[in-house]
Tab-separated table of N, CA and C in Angstrom:
chain	number	residue	atom	x	y	z
A	1	MET	N	122.084	111.973	94.257
A	1	MET	CA	121.691	112.683	95.450
A	1	MET	C	122.073	111.829	96.657
A	2	THR	N	122.750	112.385	97.602
A	2	THR	CA	123.123	111.640	98.797
A	2	THR	C	121.976	111.664	99.778
A	3	SER	N	122.029	110.782	100.754
A	3	SER	CA	120.912	110.674	101.693
A	3	SER	C	120.779	111.889	102.596
A	4	ASP	N	121.844	112.683	102.744
A	4	ASP	CA	121.743	113.846	103.618
A	4	ASP	C	121.549	115.142	102.841
A	5	SER	N	121.387	115.080	101.516
A	5	SER	CA	121.164	116.304	100.752
A	5	SER	C	119.672	116.628	100.760
A	6	PRO	N	119.325	117.923	100.743
A	6	PRO	CA	117.916	118.302	100.783
A	6	PRO	C	117.217	117.962	99.469
A	7	LEU	N	115.927	117.725	99.557
A	7	LEU	CA	115.117	117.456	98.385
A	7	LEU	C	114.951	118.748	97.620
A	8	GLN	N	115.204	118.708	96.324
A	8	GLN	CA	115.070	119.900	95.503
A	8	GLN	C	113.988	119.665	94.465
A	9	VAL	N	113.062	120.618	94.359
A	9	VAL	CA	112.006	120.549	93.365
A	9	VAL	C	112.299	121.612	92.322
A	10	VAL	N	112.411	121.180	91.089
A	10	VAL	CA	112.674	122.109	90.001
A	10	VAL	C	111.417	122.160	89.144
A	11	PRO	N	110.657	123.282	89.227
A	11	PRO	CA	109.435	123.368	88.436
A	11	PRO	C	109.723	123.170	86.952
A	12	GLY	N	108.863	122.391	86.305
A	12	GLY	CA	108.993	122.155	84.882
A	12	GLY	C	109.971	121.050	84.528
A	13	ALA	N	110.752	120.594	85.489
A	13	ALA	CA	111.718	119.533	85.196
A	13	ALA	C	110.988	118.202	85.138
A	14	SER	N	111.424	117.359	84.222
A	14	SER	CA	110.815	116.040	84.106
A	14	SER	C	111.197	115.209	85.313
A	15	ASN	N	110.223	114.567	85.892
A	15	ASN	CA	110.446	113.765	87.080
A	15	ASN	C	110.001	112.341	86.799
A	16	PRO	N	110.932	111.432	86.504
A	16	PRO	CA	110.539	110.069	86.165
A	16	PRO	C	109.898	109.325	87.327
A	17	ASP	N	110.065	109.822	88.533
A	17	ASP	CA	109.521	109.145	89.703
A	17	ASP	C	108.341	109.922	90.280
A	18	LYS	N	107.574	110.647	89.434
A	18	LYS	CA	106.529	111.537	89.915
A	18	LYS	C	105.403	110.790	90.632
A	19	GLU	N	105.163	109.522	90.301
A	19	GLU	CA	104.093	108.780	90.940
A	19	GLU	C	104.338	108.598	92.435
A	20	SER	N	105.607	108.616	92.839
A	20	SER	CA	105.913	108.395	94.244
A	20	SER	C	106.080	109.701	95.004
A	21	GLY	N	105.884	110.836	94.348
A	21	GLY	CA	106.056	112.118	94.995
A	21	GLY	C	104.851	112.512	95.826
A	22	LEU	N	105.031	113.539	96.608
A	22	LEU	CA	103.978	114.050	97.472
A	22	LEU	C	103.033	114.978	96.724
A	23	ALA	N	103.512	115.648	95.688
A	23	ALA	CA	102.700	116.612	94.948
A	23	ALA	C	101.410	116.005	94.393
A	24	PRO	N	101.443	114.849	93.712
A	24	PRO	CA	100.187	114.293	93.204
A	24	PRO	C	99.176	113.990	94.315
A	25	LEU	N	99.655	113.510	95.446
A	25	LEU	CA	98.754	113.219	96.564
A	25	LEU	C	98.104	114.499	97.088
A	26	LEU	N	98.912	115.531	97.300
A	26	LEU	CA	98.367	116.800	97.796
A	26	LEU	C	97.411	117.421	96.788
A	27	LEU	N	97.758	117.367	95.518
A	27	LEU	CA	96.868	117.901	94.485
A	27	LEU	C	95.555	117.122	94.429
A	28	THR	N	95.628	115.822	94.640
A	28	THR	CA	94.413	114.997	94.666
A	28	THR	C	93.505	115.407	95.809
A	29	VAL	N	94.072	115.632	96.984
A	29	VAL	CA	93.278	116.055	98.146
A	29	VAL	C	92.656	117.430	97.889
A	30	VAL	N	93.442	118.354	97.342
A	30	VAL	CA	92.920	119.694	97.039
A	30	VAL	C	91.780	119.601	96.026
A	31	GLU	N	91.941	118.773	94.997
A	31	GLU	CA	90.891	118.627	93.986
A	31	GLU	C	89.640	117.980	94.572
A	32	LEU	N	89.805	117.012	95.453
A	32	LEU	CA	88.652	116.397	96.123
A	32	LEU	C	87.895	117.442	96.942
A	33	VAL	N	88.608	118.235	97.717
A	33	VAL	CA	87.969	119.272	98.539
A	33	VAL	C	87.319	120.329	97.649
A	34	ARG	N	87.977	120.696	96.550
A	34	ARG	CA	87.410	121.690	95.629
A	34	ARG	C	86.081	121.194	95.064
A	35	GLN	N	86.053	119.927	94.639
A	35	GLN	CA	84.816	119.389	94.085
A	35	GLN	C	83.732	119.223	95.152
A	36	LEU	N	84.123	118.916	96.386
A	36	LEU	CA	83.136	118.864	97.475
A	36	LEU	C	82.534	120.237	97.729
A	37	MET	N	83.375	121.276	97.719
A	37	MET	CA	82.870	122.636	97.918
A	37	MET	C	81.960	123.041	96.765
A	38	GLU	N	82.317	122.655	95.555
A	38	GLU	CA	81.480	122.959	94.395
A	38	GLU	C	80.103	122.304	94.547
A	39	ALA	N	80.081	121.071	94.991
A	39	ALA	CA	78.809	120.371	95.193
A	39	ALA	C	77.959	121.073	96.251
A	40	GLN	N	78.598	121.552	97.317
A	40	GLN	CA	77.859	122.250	98.364
A	40	GLN	C	77.327	123.591	97.873
A	41	VAL	N	78.084	124.281	97.030
A	41	VAL	CA	77.605	125.540	96.440
A	41	VAL	C	76.368	125.260	95.587
A	42	ILE	N	76.423	124.192	94.790
A	42	ILE	CA	75.276	123.834	93.946
A	42	ILE	C	74.067	123.506	94.811
A	43	ARG	N	74.268	122.738	95.871
A	43	ARG	CA	73.147	122.396	96.758
A	43	ARG	C	72.512	123.654	97.366
A	44	ARG	N	73.352	124.577	97.829
A	44	ARG	CA	72.829	125.808	98.445
A	44	ARG	C	72.179	126.718	97.414
A	45	MET	N	72.711	126.736	96.199
A	45	MET	CA	72.108	127.527	95.130
A	45	MET	C	70.708	127.004	94.832
A	46	GLU	N	70.590	125.677	94.678
A	46	GLU	CA	69.287	125.090	94.366
A	46	GLU	C	68.281	125.261	95.501
A	47	ALA	N	68.773	125.337	96.733
A	47	ALA	CA	67.882	125.541	97.877
A	47	ALA	C	67.546	127.019	98.075
A	48	GLY	N	68.143	127.894	97.257
A	48	GLY	CA	67.882	129.327	97.376
A	48	GLY	C	68.552	129.960	98.574
A	49	GLU	N	69.621	129.340	99.079
A	49	GLU	CA	70.296	129.834	100.274
A	49	GLU	C	71.419	130.813	99.973
A	50	LEU	N	71.723	131.048	98.689
A	50	LEU	CA	72.804	131.960	98.324
A	50	LEU	C	72.258	133.142	97.534
A	51	SER	N	72.714	134.315	97.885
A	51	SER	CA	72.358	135.494	97.091
A	51	SER	C	73.124	135.431	95.775
A	52	ASP	N	72.695	136.242	94.813
A	52	ASP	CA	73.402	136.277	93.530
A	52	ASP	C	74.847	136.698	93.724
A	53	GLU	N	75.084	137.645	94.630
A	53	GLU	CA	76.445	138.112	94.902
A	53	GLU	C	77.300	137.002	95.513
A	54	ALA	N	76.736	136.286	96.479
A	54	ALA	CA	77.471	135.186	97.116
A	54	ALA	C	77.747	134.078	96.108
A	55	LEU	N	76.784	133.790	95.248
A	55	LEU	CA	76.964	132.760	94.229
A	55	LEU	C	78.066	133.158	93.247
A	56	ASP	N	78.086	134.423	92.845
A	56	ASP	CA	79.137	134.907	91.944
A	56	ASP	C	80.511	134.796	92.597
A	57	ARG	N	80.607	135.177	93.876
A	57	ARG	CA	81.888	135.077	94.595
A	57	ARG	C	82.343	133.631	94.687
A	58	ALA	N	81.420	132.738	95.019
A	58	ALA	CA	81.761	131.320	95.148
A	58	ALA	C	82.205	130.746	93.804
A	59	ALA	N	81.482	131.069	92.747
A	59	ALA	CA	81.826	130.551	91.413
A	59	ALA	C	83.203	131.053	90.990
A	60	GLU	N	83.491	132.323	91.227
A	60	GLU	CA	84.796	132.880	90.871
A	60	GLU	C	85.910	132.232	91.689
A	61	SER	N	85.683	132.020	92.965
A	61	SER	CA	86.688	131.374	93.821
A	61	SER	C	86.950	129.942	93.383
A	62	LEU	N	85.902	129.203	93.054
A	62	LEU	CA	86.066	127.828	92.586
A	62	LEU	C	86.803	127.785	91.254
A	63	ARG	N	86.505	128.741	90.364
A	63	ARG	CA	87.184	128.807	89.076
A	63	ARG	C	88.677	129.077	89.271
A	64	LYS	N	89.006	130.012	90.169
A	64	LYS	CA	90.412	130.336	90.433
A	64	LYS	C	91.140	129.154	91.065
A	65	LEU	N	90.482	128.464	91.975
A	65	LEU	CA	91.102	127.303	92.609
A	65	LEU	C	91.362	126.202	91.583
A	66	GLU	N	90.411	125.994	90.682
A	66	GLU	CA	90.607	124.996	89.632
A	66	GLU	C	91.792	125.378	88.742
A	67	GLU	N	91.893	126.648	88.404
A	67	GLU	CA	93.035	127.117	87.602
A	67	GLU	C	94.353	126.882	88.338
A	68	GLN	N	94.362	127.131	89.646
A	68	GLN	CA	95.586	126.922	90.427
A	68	GLN	C	95.968	125.455	90.476
A	69	VAL	N	94.984	124.568	90.584
A	69	VAL	CA	95.274	123.124	90.580
A	69	VAL	C	95.892	122.731	89.239
A	70	ILE	N	95.311	123.213	88.152
A	70	ILE	CA	95.830	122.881	86.820
A	70	ILE	C	97.238	123.442	86.637
A	71	GLU	N	97.457	124.677	87.082
A	71	GLU	CA	98.784	125.283	86.960
A	71	GLU	C	99.808	124.530	87.808
A	72	THR	N	99.439	124.126	88.999
A	72	THR	CA	100.350	123.376	89.861
A	72	THR	C	100.647	122.003	89.261
A	73	CYS	N	99.655	121.401	88.614
A	73	CYS	CA	99.889	120.132	87.916
A	73	CYS	C	100.953	120.318	86.838
A	74	LYS	N	100.888	121.424	86.105
A	74	LYS	CA	101.892	121.698	85.078
A	74	LYS	C	103.275	121.847	85.696
A	75	ILE	N	103.357	122.560	86.808
A	75	ILE	CA	104.652	122.789	87.460
A	75	ILE	C	105.287	121.473	87.878
A	76	PHE	N	104.488	120.559	88.410
A	76	PHE	CA	105.018	119.280	88.896
A	76	PHE	C	104.913	118.159	87.864
A	77	ASP	N	104.571	118.529	86.612
A	77	ASP	CA	104.491	117.556	85.530
A	77	ASP	C	103.545	116.403	85.878
A	78	VAL	N	102.352	116.770	86.346
A	78	VAL	CA	101.328	115.790	86.707
A	78	VAL	C	100.136	116.002	85.776
A	79	ASP	N	99.670	114.937	85.175
A	79	ASP	CA	98.482	115.004	84.340
A	79	ASP	C	97.270	115.132	85.267
A	80	PRO	N	96.433	116.182	85.104
A	80	PRO	CA	95.258	116.330	85.981
A	80	PRO	C	94.364	115.086	86.015
A	81	ALA	N	94.334	114.313	84.941
A	81	ALA	CA	93.534	113.082	84.934
A	81	ALA	C	94.072	112.062	85.930
A	82	ASP	N	95.362	112.160	86.251
A	82	ASP	CA	95.974	111.231	87.202
A	82	ASP	C	95.558	111.519	88.651
A	83	LEU	N	94.868	112.634	88.890
A	83	LEU	CA	94.429	112.958	90.250
A	83	LEU	C	93.247	112.088	90.671
A	84	ASN	N	92.589	111.479	89.715
A	84	ASN	CA	91.453	110.617	90.015
A	84	ASN	C	91.968	109.209	90.276
A	85	ILE	N	92.057	108.854	91.523
A	85	ILE	CA	92.613	107.569	91.929
A	85	ILE	C	91.563	106.469	91.774
A	86	ASP	N	91.956	105.380	91.142
A	86	ASP	CA	91.089	104.214	91.012
A	86	ASP	C	91.306	103.339	92.236
A	87	LEU	N	90.255	103.142	93.006
A	87	LEU	CA	90.344	102.382	94.249
A	87	LEU	C	89.850	100.947	94.084
A	88	GLY	N	89.914	100.438	92.877
A	88	GLY	CA	89.520	99.053	92.621
A	88	GLY	C	88.026	98.852	92.741
A	89	GLU	N	87.624	97.875	93.542
A	89	GLU	CA	86.213	97.551	93.700
A	89	GLU	C	85.413	98.679	94.336
A	90	VAL	N	86.077	99.535	95.089
A	90	VAL	CA	85.402	100.665	95.738
A	90	VAL	C	84.983	101.698	94.702
A	91	GLY	N	85.706	101.785	93.603
A	91	GLY	CA	85.411	102.761	92.558
A	91	GLY	C	86.520	103.789	92.464
A	92	THR	N	86.178	104.933	91.925
A	92	THR	CA	87.163	105.998	91.782
A	92	THR	C	86.936	107.065	92.845
A	93	LEU	N	87.957	107.850	93.088
A	93	LEU	CA	87.867	108.928	94.064
A	93	LEU	C	86.980	110.046	93.537
A	94	LEU	N	87.212	110.448	92.306
A	94	LEU	CA	86.489	111.543	91.671
A	94	LEU	C	85.671	111.001	90.512
A	95	PRO	N	84.661	111.753	90.086
A	95	PRO	CA	83.890	111.289	88.934
A	95	PRO	C	84.729	111.314	87.659
A	96	LYS	N	84.409	110.423	86.759
A	96	LYS	CA	85.088	110.436	85.458
A	96	LYS	C	84.504	111.591	84.655
A	97	SER	N	84.894	111.729	83.425
A	97	SER	CA	84.415	112.845	82.613
A	97	SER	C	82.894	112.920	82.657
A	98	GLY	N	82.395	114.119	82.662
A	98	GLY	CA	80.960	114.319	82.790
A	98	GLY	C	80.617	114.887	84.148
A	99	GLY	N	81.441	114.600	85.138
A	99	GLY	CA	81.279	115.204	86.447
A	99	GLY	C	80.188	114.596	87.292
A	100	TYR	N	79.967	115.239	88.406
A	100	TYR	CA	78.988	114.806	89.397
A	100	TYR	C	78.073	115.973	89.696
A	101	TYR	N	76.796	115.726	89.722
A	101	TYR	CA	75.839	116.762	90.086
A	101	TYR	C	75.144	116.324	91.372
A	102	PRO	N	75.220	117.136	92.423
A	102	PRO	CA	74.638	116.761	93.721
A	102	PRO	C	73.164	116.397	93.606
A	103	GLY	N	72.799	115.369	94.314
A	103	GLY	CA	71.416	114.932	94.339
A	103	GLY	C	71.101	113.855	93.321
A	104	GLU	N	71.902	113.760	92.284
A	104	GLU	CA	71.702	112.707	91.293
A	104	GLU	C	72.512	111.491	91.708
A	105	THR	N	71.914	110.337	91.633
A	105	THR	CA	72.632	109.123	92.005
A	105	THR	C	73.160	108.436	90.747
A	106	SER	N	74.224	107.705	90.930
A	106	SER	CA	74.796	106.968	89.804
A	106	SER	C	74.888	105.495	90.177
A	107	SER	N	75.065	104.663	89.162
A	107	SER	CA	75.126	103.221	89.410
A	107	SER	C	76.408	102.833	90.138
A	108	SER	N	77.465	103.611	89.947
A	108	SER	CA	78.715	103.346	90.663
A	108	SER	C	79.218	104.653	91.272
A	109	PRO	N	78.728	104.968	92.474
A	109	PRO	CA	79.093	106.246	93.100
A	109	PRO	C	80.586	106.321	93.415
A	110	THR	N	81.128	107.518	93.274
A	110	THR	CA	82.525	107.760	93.604
A	110	THR	C	82.643	108.138	95.076
A	111	ILE	N	83.861	108.185	95.569
A	111	ILE	CA	84.088	108.616	96.951
A	111	ILE	C	83.595	110.049	97.124
A	112	LEU	N	83.795	110.893	96.107
A	112	LEU	CA	83.296	112.271	96.153
A	112	LEU	C	81.799	112.287	96.393
A	113	GLU	N	81.053	111.469	95.641
A	113	GLU	CA	79.598	111.422	95.795
A	113	GLU	C	79.208	110.955	97.198
A	114	LEU	N	79.886	109.952	97.704
A	114	LEU	CA	79.574	109.460	99.046
A	114	LEU	C	79.881	110.511	100.112
A	115	LEU	N	81.016	111.197	99.981
A	115	LEU	CA	81.351	112.270	100.938
A	115	LEU	C	80.350	113.409	100.856
A	116	ASP	N	79.919	113.760	99.650
A	116	ASP	CA	78.918	114.820	99.490
A	116	ASP	C	77.614	114.446	100.177
A	117	ARG	N	77.196	113.197	100.019
A	117	ARG	CA	75.966	112.744	100.691
A	117	ARG	C	76.117	112.806	102.208
A	118	LEU	N	77.296	112.398	102.709
A	118	LEU	CA	77.538	112.474	104.158
A	118	LEU	C	77.477	113.913	104.651
A	119	LEU	N	78.105	114.826	103.911
A	119	LEU	CA	78.081	116.239	104.301
A	119	LEU	C	76.665	116.784	104.280
A	120	ASN	N	75.882	116.369	103.299
A	120	ASN	CA	74.528	116.880	103.170
A	120	ASN	C	73.620	116.383	104.290
A	121	THR	N	73.764	115.126	104.682
A	121	THR	CA	72.912	114.580	105.739
A	121	THR	C	73.544	114.720	107.117
A	122	GLY	N	74.862	114.703	107.174
A	122	GLY	CA	75.577	114.810	108.448
A	122	GLY	C	75.859	113.443	109.038
A	123	VAL	N	76.964	113.345	109.731
A	123	VAL	CA	77.338	112.104	110.385
A	123	VAL	C	78.121	112.443	111.654
A	124	ALA	N	77.905	111.660	112.688
A	124	ALA	CA	78.649	111.832	113.938
A	124	ALA	C	79.473	110.577	114.178
A	125	LEU	N	80.744	110.772	114.462
A	125	LEU	CA	81.651	109.661	114.720
A	125	LEU	C	82.240	109.818	116.114
A	126	GLN	N	82.422	108.701	116.764
A	126	GLN	CA	82.995	108.716	118.098
A	126	GLN	C	83.896	107.499	118.231
A	127	GLY	N	85.028	107.686	118.863
A	127	GLY	CA	85.921	106.558	119.018
A	127	GLY	C	87.046	106.844	119.985
A	128	GLU	N	87.783	105.804	120.280
A	128	GLU	CA	88.940	105.901	121.167
A	128	GLU	C	90.109	105.197	120.503
A	129	VAL	N	91.286	105.770	120.687
A	129	VAL	CA	92.506	105.193	120.129
A	129	VAL	C	93.555	105.146	121.222
A	130	ASP	N	94.170	103.991	121.393
A	130	ASP	CA	95.294	103.843	122.311
A	130	ASP	C	96.532	103.493	121.507
A	131	LEU	N	97.578	104.285	121.673
A	131	LEU	CA	98.847	104.010	121.010
A	131	LEU	C	99.872	103.653	122.063
A	132	GLY	N	100.584	102.611	121.804
A	132	GLY	CA	101.572	102.183	122.788
A	132	GLY	C	102.752	101.509	122.142
A	133	LEU	N	103.672	101.193	123.001
A	133	LEU	CA	104.902	100.564	122.576
A	133	LEU	C	105.342	99.622	123.678
A	134	ALA	N	105.733	98.431	123.336
A	134	ALA	CA	106.222	97.447	124.306
A	134	ALA	C	105.212	97.220	125.432
A	135	ASP	N	103.945	97.043	125.051
A	135	ASP	CA	102.854	96.815	126.003
A	135	ASP	C	102.684	97.946	127.020
A	136	ILE	N	103.076	99.166	126.642
A	136	ILE	CA	102.886	100.346	127.493
A	136	ILE	C	102.012	101.323	126.722
A	137	ASP	N	100.816	101.651	127.264
A	137	ASP	CA	99.972	102.657	126.641
A	137	ASP	C	100.616	104.023	126.836
A	138	LEU	N	100.914	104.679	125.728
A	138	LEU	CA	101.584	105.975	125.788
A	138	LEU	C	100.670	107.136	125.424
A	139	ILE	N	99.740	106.900	124.524
A	139	ILE	CA	98.838	107.964	124.094
A	139	ILE	C	97.425	107.407	124.065
A	140	HIS	N	96.510	108.124	124.691
A	140	HIS	CA	95.099	107.761	124.660
A	140	HIS	C	94.342	108.950	124.081
A	141	ALA	N	93.573	108.704	123.028
A	141	ALA	CA	92.813	109.784	122.395
A	141	ALA	C	91.352	109.398	122.311
A	142	LYS	N	90.490	110.319	122.720
A	142	LYS	CA	89.050	110.176	122.531
A	142	LYS	C	88.669	111.127	121.413
A	143	LEU	N	87.979	110.595	120.441
A	143	LEU	CA	87.637	111.370	119.267
A	143	LEU	C	86.127	111.521	119.151
A	144	GLN	N	85.692	112.752	118.917
A	144	GLN	CA	84.295	113.021	118.613
A	144	GLN	C	84.284	113.962	117.421
A	145	LEU	N	83.590	113.556	116.377
A	145	LEU	CA	83.591	114.329	115.145
A	145	LEU	C	82.176	114.422	114.609
A	146	VAL	N	81.767	115.630	114.303
A	146	VAL	CA	80.502	115.852	113.608
A	146	VAL	C	80.866	116.431	112.257
A	147	LEU	N	80.466	115.754	111.197
A	147	LEU	CA	80.783	116.173	109.845
A	147	LEU	C	79.493	116.497	109.115
A	148	THR	N	79.320	117.771	108.789
A	148	THR	CA	78.116	118.211	108.109
A	148	THR	C	78.400	119.514	107.368
A	149	SER	N	77.572	119.801	106.387
A	149	SER	CA	77.706	121.061	105.664
A	149	SER	C	76.804	122.128	106.246
A	150	LYS	N	76.007	121.757	107.223
A	150	LYS	CA	75.065	122.697	107.817
A	150	LYS	C	75.579	123.167	109.189
A	151	PRO	N	75.319	124.418	109.536
A	151	PRO	CA	75.764	124.899	110.848
A	151	PRO	C	75.058	124.136	111.978
A	152	ILE	N	75.809	123.868	113.038
A	152	ILE	CA	75.204	123.156	114.174
A	152	ILE	C	75.238	124.021	115.413
């Protein structure tokens, strides 16, 4: 492949360099978000905040999304187990086999568990970023973020 030829993805083709591709990263993010949404559905179900109809719709949507992640893993020749990134001393991104149930704590929490706790309690972040080049400030950004699973 020359440097000016377009990238071609052939579904089902063996890709010896799959670890460096974008597909595993995107699938990992989708799976993280899917599991976060599942945890929030469980929390709302246990709190009695979802009707039976809403719970059925949510469960069906989560099931379909999980199927799509698995099917996309097959297309890009990615083992779904490889979506769980080991972050060393920090732990893993997703729970290992057995899963995560909201509200239960574990001896070694995953990033998913920590994000779920943040969403459940809420967190506010504020900051400023200056980007520049050659000692010239070119971009100034003020950031304010409220992250919660509850309406504000």
